[in-house]
XYZ file of C-alpha atoms in Angstrom:
548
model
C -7.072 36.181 6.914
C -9.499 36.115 3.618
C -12.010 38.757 3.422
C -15.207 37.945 2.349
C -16.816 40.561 0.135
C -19.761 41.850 1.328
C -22.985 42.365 -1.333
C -25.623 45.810 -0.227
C -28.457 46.026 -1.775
C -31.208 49.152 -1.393
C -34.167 48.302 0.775
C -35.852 51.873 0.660
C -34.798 54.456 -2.389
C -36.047 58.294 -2.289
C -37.386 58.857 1.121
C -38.134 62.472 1.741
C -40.393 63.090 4.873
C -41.891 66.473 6.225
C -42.941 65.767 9.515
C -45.363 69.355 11.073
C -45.570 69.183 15.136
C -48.882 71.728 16.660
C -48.664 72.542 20.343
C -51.892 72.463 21.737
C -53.992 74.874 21.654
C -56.382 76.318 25.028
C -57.735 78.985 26.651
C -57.301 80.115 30.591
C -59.894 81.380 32.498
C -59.254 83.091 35.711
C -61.612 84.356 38.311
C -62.185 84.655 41.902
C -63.231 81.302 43.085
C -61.293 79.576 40.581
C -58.655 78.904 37.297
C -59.438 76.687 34.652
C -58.278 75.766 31.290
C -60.621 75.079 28.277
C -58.777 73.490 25.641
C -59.261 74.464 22.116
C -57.060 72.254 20.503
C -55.120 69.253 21.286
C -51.421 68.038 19.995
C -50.907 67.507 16.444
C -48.354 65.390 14.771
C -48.153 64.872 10.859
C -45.729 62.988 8.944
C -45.985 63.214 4.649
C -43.691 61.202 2.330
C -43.161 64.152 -0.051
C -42.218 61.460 -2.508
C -43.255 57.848 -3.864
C -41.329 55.511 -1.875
C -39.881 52.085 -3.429
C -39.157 49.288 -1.171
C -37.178 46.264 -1.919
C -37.685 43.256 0.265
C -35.939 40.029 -0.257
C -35.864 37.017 1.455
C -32.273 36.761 2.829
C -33.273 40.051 4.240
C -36.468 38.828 5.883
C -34.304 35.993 7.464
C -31.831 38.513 8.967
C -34.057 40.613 10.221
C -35.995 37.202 11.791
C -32.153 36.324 12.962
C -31.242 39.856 14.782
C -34.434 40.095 16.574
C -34.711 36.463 17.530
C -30.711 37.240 19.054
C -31.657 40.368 20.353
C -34.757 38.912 22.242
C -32.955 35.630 23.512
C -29.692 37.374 24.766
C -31.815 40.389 26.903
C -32.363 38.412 29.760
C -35.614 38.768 30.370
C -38.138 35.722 29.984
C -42.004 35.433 31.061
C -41.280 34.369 34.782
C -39.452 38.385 35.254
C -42.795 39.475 33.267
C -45.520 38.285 34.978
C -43.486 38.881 38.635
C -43.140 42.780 37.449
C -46.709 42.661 36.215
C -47.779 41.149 39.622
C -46.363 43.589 41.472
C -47.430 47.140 39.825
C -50.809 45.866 40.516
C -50.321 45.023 44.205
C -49.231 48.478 44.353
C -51.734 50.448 42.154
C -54.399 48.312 43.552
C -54.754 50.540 47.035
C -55.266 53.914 45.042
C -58.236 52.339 43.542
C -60.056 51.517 46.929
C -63.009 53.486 48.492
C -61.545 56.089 51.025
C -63.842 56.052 54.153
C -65.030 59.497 55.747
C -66.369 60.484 58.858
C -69.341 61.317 59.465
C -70.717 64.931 59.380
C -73.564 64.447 62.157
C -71.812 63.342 65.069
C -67.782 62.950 66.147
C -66.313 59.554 67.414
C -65.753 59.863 71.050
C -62.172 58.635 70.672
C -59.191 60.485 69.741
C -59.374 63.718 67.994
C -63.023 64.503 69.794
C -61.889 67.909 70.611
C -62.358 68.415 66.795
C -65.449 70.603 66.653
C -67.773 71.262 63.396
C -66.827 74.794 63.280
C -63.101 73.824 62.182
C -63.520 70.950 60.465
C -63.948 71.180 56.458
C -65.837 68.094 55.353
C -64.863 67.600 51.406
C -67.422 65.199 49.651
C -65.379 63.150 47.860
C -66.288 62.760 43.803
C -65.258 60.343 41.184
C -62.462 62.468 39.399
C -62.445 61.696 35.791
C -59.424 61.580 34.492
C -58.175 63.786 31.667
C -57.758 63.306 28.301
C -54.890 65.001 26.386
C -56.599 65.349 22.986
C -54.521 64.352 20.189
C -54.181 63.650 16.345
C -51.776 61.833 14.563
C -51.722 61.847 10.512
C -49.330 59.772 8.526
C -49.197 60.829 4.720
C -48.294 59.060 1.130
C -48.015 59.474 -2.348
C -47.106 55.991 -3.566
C -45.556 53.281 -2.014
C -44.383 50.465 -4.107
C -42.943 46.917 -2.302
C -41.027 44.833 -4.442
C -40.842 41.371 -3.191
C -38.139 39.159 -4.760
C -35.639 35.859 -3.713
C -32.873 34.580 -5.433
C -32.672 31.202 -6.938
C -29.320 29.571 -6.275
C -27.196 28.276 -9.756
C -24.540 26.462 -8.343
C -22.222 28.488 -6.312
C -23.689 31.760 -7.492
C -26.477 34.376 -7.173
C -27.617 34.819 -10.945
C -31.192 34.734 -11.016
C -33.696 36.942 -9.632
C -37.245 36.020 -8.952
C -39.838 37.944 -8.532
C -42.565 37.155 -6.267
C -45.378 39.919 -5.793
C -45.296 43.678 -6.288
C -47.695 45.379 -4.039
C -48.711 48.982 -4.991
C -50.191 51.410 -2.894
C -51.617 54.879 -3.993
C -52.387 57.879 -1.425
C -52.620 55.557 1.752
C -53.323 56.915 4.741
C -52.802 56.674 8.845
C -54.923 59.204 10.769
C -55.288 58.241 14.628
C -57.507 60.838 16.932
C -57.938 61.210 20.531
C -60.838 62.758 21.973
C -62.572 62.699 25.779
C -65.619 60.111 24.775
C -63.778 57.874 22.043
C -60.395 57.435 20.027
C -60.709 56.914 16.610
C -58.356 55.232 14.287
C -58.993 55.375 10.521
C -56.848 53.753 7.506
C -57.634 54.489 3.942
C -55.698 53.488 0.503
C -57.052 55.303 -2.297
C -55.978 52.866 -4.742
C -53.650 49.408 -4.937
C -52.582 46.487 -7.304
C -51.220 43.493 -6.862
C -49.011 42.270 -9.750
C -46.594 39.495 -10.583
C -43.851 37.717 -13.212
C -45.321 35.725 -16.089
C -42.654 33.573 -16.321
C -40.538 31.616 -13.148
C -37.180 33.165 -13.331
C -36.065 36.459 -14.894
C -32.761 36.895 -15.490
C -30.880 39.562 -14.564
C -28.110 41.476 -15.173
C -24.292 42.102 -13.920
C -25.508 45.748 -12.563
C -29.223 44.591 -11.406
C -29.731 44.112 -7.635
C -33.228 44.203 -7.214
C -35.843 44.051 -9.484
C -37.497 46.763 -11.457
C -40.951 47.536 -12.376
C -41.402 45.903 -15.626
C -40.412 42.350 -14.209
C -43.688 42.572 -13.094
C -45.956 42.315 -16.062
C -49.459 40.584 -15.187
C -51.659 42.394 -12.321
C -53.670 40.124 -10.683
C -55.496 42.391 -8.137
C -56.552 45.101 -9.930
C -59.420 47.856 -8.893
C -61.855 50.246 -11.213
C -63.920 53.401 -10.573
C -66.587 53.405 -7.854
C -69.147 55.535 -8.250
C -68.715 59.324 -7.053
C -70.266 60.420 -4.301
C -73.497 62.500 -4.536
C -72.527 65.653 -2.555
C -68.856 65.953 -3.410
C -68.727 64.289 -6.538
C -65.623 62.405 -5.943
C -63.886 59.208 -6.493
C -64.541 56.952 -3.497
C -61.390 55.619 -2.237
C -60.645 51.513 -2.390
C -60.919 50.595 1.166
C -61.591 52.277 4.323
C -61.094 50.769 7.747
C -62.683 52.541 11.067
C -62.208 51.972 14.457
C -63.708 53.654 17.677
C -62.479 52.800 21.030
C -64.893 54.045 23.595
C -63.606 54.279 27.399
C -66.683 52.579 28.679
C -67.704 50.052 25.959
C -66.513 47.278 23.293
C -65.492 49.042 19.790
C -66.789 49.223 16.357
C -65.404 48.374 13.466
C -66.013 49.316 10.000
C -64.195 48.041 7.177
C -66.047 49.495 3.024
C -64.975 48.717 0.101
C -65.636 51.813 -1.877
C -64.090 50.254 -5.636
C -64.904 47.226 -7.793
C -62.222 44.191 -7.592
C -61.207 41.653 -9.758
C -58.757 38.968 -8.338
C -56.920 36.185 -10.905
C -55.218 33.937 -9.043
C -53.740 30.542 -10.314
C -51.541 27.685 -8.698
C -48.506 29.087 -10.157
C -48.644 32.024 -7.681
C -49.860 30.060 -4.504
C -46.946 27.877 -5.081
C -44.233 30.988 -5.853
C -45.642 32.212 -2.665
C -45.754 29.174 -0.574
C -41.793 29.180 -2.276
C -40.901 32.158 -0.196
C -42.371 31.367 3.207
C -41.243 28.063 3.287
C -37.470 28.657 4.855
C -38.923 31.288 6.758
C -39.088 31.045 10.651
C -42.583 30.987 11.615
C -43.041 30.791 14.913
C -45.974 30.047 16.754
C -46.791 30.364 20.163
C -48.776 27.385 22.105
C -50.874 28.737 24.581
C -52.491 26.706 27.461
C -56.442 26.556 27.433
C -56.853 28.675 30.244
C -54.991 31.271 28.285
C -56.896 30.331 25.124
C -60.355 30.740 26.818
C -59.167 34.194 28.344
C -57.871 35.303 24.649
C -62.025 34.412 23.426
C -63.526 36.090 26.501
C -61.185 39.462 25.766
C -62.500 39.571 21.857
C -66.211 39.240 22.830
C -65.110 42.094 25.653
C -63.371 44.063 22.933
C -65.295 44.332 20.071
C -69.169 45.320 19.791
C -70.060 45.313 16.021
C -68.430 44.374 13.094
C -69.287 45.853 9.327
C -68.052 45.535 6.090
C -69.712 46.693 2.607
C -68.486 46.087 -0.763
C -68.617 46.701 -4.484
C -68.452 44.359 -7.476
C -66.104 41.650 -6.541
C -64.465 39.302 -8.989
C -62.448 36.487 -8.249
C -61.186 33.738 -10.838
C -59.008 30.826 -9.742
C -57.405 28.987 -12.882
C -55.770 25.484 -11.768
C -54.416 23.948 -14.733
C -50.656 25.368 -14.564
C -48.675 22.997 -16.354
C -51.890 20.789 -17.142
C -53.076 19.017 -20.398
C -56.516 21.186 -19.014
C -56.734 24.924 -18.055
C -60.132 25.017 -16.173
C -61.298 28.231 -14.690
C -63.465 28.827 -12.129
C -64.982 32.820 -11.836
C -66.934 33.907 -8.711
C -68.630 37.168 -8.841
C -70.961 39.345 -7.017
C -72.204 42.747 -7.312
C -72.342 44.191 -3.625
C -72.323 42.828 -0.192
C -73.201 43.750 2.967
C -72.325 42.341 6.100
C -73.047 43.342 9.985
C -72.280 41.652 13.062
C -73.060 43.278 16.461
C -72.245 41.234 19.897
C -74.151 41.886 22.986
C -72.546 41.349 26.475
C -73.730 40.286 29.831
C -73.182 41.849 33.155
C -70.688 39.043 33.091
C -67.212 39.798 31.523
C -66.820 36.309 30.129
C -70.489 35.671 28.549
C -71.999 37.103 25.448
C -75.619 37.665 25.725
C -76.849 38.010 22.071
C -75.569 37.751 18.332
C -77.122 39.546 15.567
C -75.828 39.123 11.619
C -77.027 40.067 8.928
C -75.632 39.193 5.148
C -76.638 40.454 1.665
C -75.577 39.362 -1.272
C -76.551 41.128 -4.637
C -76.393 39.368 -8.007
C -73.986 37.074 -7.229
C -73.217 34.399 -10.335
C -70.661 31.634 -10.979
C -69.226 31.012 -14.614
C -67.010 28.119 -15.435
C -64.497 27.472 -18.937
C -62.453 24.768 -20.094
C -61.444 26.172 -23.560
C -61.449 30.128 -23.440
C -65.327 30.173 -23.006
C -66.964 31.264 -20.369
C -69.935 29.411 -19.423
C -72.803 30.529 -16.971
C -73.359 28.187 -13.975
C -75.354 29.792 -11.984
C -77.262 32.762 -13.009
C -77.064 36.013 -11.041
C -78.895 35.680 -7.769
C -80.082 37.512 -5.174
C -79.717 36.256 -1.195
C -80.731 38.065 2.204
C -80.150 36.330 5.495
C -80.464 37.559 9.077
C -79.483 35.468 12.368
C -80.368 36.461 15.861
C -78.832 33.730 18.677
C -79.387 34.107 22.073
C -76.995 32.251 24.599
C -78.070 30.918 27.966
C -75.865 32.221 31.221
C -73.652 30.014 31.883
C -73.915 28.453 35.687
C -71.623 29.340 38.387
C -72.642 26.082 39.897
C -70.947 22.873 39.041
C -73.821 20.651 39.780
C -75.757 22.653 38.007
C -75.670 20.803 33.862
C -76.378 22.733 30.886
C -76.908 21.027 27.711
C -76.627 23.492 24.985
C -75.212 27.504 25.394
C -77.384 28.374 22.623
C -81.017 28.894 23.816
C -82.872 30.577 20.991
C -81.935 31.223 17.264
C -83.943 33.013 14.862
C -82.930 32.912 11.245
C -84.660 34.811 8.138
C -84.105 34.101 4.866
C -85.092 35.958 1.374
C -83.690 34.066 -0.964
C -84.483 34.650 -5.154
C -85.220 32.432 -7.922
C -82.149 30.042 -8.416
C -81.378 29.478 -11.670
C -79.043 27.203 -12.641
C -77.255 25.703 -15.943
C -75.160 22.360 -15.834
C -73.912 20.359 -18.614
C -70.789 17.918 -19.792
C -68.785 21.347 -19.565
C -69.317 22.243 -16.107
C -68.991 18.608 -15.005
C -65.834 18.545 -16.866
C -64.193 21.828 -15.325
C -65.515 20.655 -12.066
C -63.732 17.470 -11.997
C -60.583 18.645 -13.667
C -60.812 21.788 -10.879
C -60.859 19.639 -8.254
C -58.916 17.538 -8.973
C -55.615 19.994 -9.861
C -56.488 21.709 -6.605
C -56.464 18.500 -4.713
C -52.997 17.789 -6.148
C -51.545 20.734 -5.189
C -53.197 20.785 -1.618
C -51.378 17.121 -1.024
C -48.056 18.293 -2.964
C -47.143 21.566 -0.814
C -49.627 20.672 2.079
C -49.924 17.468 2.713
C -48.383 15.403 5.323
C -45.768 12.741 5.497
C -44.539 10.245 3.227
C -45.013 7.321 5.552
C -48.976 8.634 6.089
C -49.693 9.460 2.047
C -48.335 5.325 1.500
C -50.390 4.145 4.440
C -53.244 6.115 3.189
C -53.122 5.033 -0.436
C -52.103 1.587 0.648
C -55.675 1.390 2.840
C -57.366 3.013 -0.238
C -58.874 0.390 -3.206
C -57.483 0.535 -6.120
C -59.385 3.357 -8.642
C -58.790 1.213 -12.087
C -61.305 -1.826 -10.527
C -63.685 0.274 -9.643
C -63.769 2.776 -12.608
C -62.677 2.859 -16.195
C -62.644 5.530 -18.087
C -63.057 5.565 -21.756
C -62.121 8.387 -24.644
C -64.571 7.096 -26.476
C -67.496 8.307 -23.465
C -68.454 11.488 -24.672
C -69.073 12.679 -21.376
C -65.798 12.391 -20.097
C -63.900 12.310 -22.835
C -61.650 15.324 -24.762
C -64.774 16.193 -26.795
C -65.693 20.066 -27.644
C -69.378 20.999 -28.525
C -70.026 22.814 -31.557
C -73.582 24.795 -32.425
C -74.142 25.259 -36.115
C -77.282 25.650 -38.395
C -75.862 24.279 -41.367
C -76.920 20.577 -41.614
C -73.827 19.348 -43.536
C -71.202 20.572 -41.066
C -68.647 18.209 -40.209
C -67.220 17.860 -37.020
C -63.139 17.842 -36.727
C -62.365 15.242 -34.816
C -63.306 15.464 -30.967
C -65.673 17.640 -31.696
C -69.573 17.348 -31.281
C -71.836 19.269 -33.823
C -75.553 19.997 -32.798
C -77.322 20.896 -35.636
C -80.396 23.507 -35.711
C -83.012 21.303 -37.519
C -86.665 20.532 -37.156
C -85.270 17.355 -35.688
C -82.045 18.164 -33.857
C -79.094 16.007 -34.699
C -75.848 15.144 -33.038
C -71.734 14.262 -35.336
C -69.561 13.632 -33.471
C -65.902 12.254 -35.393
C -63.382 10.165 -33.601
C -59.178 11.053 -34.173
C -58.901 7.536 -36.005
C -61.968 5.129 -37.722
C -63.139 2.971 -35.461
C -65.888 -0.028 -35.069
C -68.497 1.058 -32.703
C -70.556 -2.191 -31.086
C -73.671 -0.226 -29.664
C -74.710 3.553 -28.511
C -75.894 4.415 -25.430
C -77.972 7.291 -24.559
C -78.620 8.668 -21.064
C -80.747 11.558 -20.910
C -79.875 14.268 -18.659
C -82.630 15.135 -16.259
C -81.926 19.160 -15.859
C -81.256 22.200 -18.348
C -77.987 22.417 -20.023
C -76.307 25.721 -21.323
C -77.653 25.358 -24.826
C -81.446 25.079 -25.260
C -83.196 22.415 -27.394
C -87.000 21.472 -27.526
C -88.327 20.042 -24.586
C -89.288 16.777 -25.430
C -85.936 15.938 -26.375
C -85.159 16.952 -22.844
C -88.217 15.204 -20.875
C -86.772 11.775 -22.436
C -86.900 9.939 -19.152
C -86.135 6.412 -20.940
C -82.740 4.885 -21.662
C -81.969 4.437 -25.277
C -79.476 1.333 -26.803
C -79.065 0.535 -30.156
C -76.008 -1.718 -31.552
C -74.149 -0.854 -34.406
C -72.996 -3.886 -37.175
């Protein structure tokens, strides 16, 4: 028989754990009447990777592990019929233990049997609600570093040769730290710092020896984090994110989620499609539940949760689509904090939430644009405040009874600042060319059949009747604009020179001489990024003259 050769490759490298078990801790009491136990201290586990752990995590690998489970799962016999019987039945069972018991009463004895029962021995025990009782516990899982290298292989002819990596996640002093107590549990995860980082170029070649990629095949971050300001008691770093949550026995939970370091995000096409790459031959499975089952799922959240939070610091995001494109335009999205709360309110009824209360603050939040390396303001940094409060009507139990809306009252407040705003041939340019490279790749990797995209573009009229575009339109055409105070400055050609005169002029030079027919002026109603006097820009009149 021929053997195949089988490849390993590492998944985890230099894993040393120290894992620290605490008894619990209490004190016994003892007297006459009675023996009780106070505890002190409940059980403690903790669990710290001593050293910084490197994960490798390809795709094959993802796919096997999809493969065992989905084997494992399908050949245990058990399907959602044997579920919901066993289900069924542990509650038929449990359900007696949870009924009222019924007790005799103390005054007078039933004239039946067991009348020869007298008060004197007979003990009547009032019976109480017995709460039950919580083991306290605490559970702390520890890091230095943990780096996940994500890479797949691209396939050259018969042979693995090429690495590619796809996203290297890095993750600095996170933390696990779950506790139980009598009135809530608490579960708290912090990272003190991450970064997100991935390959400039497609493919990487590797070598003979190289099974997984290293560090430096990584060389452009694209989720990066700075310092946050130190807190004013302990005077230390805050950490990147902190997420909270408290279960209480009797109530919904609250979660907290803060933000403590500023962000900047760059993310471009190249990466969404390198990731969309790697899930694409991935089994994704998703379960289709009925509506009954859907409803239930909504009616457990509202049940579930009580208030939401989240709080952050400067936040940058910048989205370049023009991979690959004759245009690079950039979009940049920035804000300086933000503030969100949302707290639900529930009705005696399990399935019907009462009230809704948000609030939302945004602090100096601003939107840039660039076509050629230069970042233009759009809209100038602005401040926002908004606060809804919606109150839903109770549902009827009746079915003749017909309710037109669920929403009887909404309250909204609003504190909004001065909106500023600049907009010129720049920003219309990057705007078009944005949209229309992200509208590309939303119909390349996303969009749906062939037979639909024909019928669809088929039904459609055709563009070039209805609009012409011209390179010689400076508006839309490959034009750059140029501010200088010299008077004799030339332009280069596509370029537009605005000179700083008593009376401002405009050059503008084509690639090749040409024989222009007329000039048409449209003034533009609204402030552009570069200021001129103002009656050049309260021209409300079209202007033609021909040229001969």
């Amino acid at each position: 028989q021929d053997r195949s050769s089988a490849l390993v490759t590492p998944v985890v490298s230099d894993l040393d754990i120290k894992c620290i078990v605490a008894p619990p801790i209490s004190r016994t009491t003892s007297s006459k009447s009675q023996r009780w136990n106070k505890p002190i201290f409940g059980l403690s586990f903790e669990v710290n990777l001593t050293t910084d752990v490197e994960c490798f995590i390809s795709k094959t690998q993802v796919q096997l592990m999809q493969t065992i489970l989905k084997e494992n799962i399908m050949n245990s016999g058990l399907s959602n019929d044997d579920v919901t019987i066993d289900v069924t039945t542990t509650d038929t069972r449990t359900a007696p233990s949870h009924l009222p018991q019924v007790a005799a009463p103390e005054e007078k004895l039933d004239s039946g049997i067991g009348s020869e029962f007298s008060h004197k021995n007979r003990h009547v025990i009032k019976s109480r609600d017995s709460k039950p009782d919580v083991q306290e516990m605490e559970c702390l899982v520890t890091a230095g570093g943990l780096s996940m290298f994500v890479y797949e292989h691209s396939k050259m002819g018969k042979a693995w040769n090429r690495l590619v990596p796809v996203v290297r996640v890095s993750l600095i002093q996170p933390a696990f730290n779950c506790t139980r107590r009598a009135d809530s549990d608490t579960i708290q995860i912090s990272c003190f710092d991450i970064s997100l980082a991935k390959c400039k170029s497609n493919t990487r070649s590797a070598d003979n020896t190289q099974l997984v990629p290293s560090a430096q095949d990584y060389d452009v971050i694209w989720f990066r984090t700075g310092d946050g300001s130190p807190d004013k008691h302990t005077e230390l770093t805050p950490a990147f994110v902190n997420f909270t949550c408290k279960l209480y026995p009797s109530s919904p939970a609250d979660l907290k989620l803060d933000f403590g370091r500023p962000i900047w995000i760059d993310v471009d096409l190249g990466l969404l499609e390198r990731l969309k790459d790697f899930t694409t031959d991935l089994n994704m499975q998703e379960t289709k539940l009925d509506n009954e089952h859907q409803t239930s799922s909504e009616s457990d959240l509202m049940n579930i949760v009580r208030s939401v939070a989240i709080s952050t610091d400067y936040v940058a995001i910048t989205a370049t689509a023009g991979q690959d494109m004759e245009i690079d335009p950039v979009v940049k999205v920035s804000c300086s904090s933000m503030n969100l709360g949302v707290s639900l309110k529930a009705d005696e009824r399990e399935d019907f939430c009462q009230r809704i209360a948000a609030n939302l603050h945004l602090c100096a939040i601003t939107i840039s644009t660039s076509i050629d390396d230069k970042l233009l303001s759009f809209l100038l940094p602005y401040d926002a405040s908004i606060d809804l409060e919606l109150f839903c009507s109770s549902p009827s139990i009746s079915q003749d009874t017909y309710c037109v809306s669920a929403v009887k009252e909404i309250f909204v407040w609003l504190d909004l600042g001065l909106l500023q705003v600049n907009f010129g041939q720049q920003h219309l340019r990057c705007m078009n060319a944005f949209t229309q490279n992200v509208m590309a790749f939303i119909n390349t990797h996303f969009g749906g059949n062939a037979d639909d995209i024909d019928a669809n573009s088929a039904s459609l009229p055709d563009p070039t009747s209805t609009f012409h575009r011209s390179d010689d339109d400076l508006r839309t055409g490959p034009f750059k604009y140029v501010t200088s105070a010299a008077s004799d400055t030339r332009p280069n050609p596509y370029e537009i020179v605005f000179s700083d005169e008593s009376l401002p002029t405009m050059t503008w030079r084509y690639p090749e001489p040409r024989a222009l027919c007329g000039i048409h002026i449209i003034p533009v109603p609204f402030t552009t990024f570069t200021s001129y006097p103002s009656p050049v820009m309260e021209e409300d009149r079209l202007v033609s003259s021909s040229c001969f």
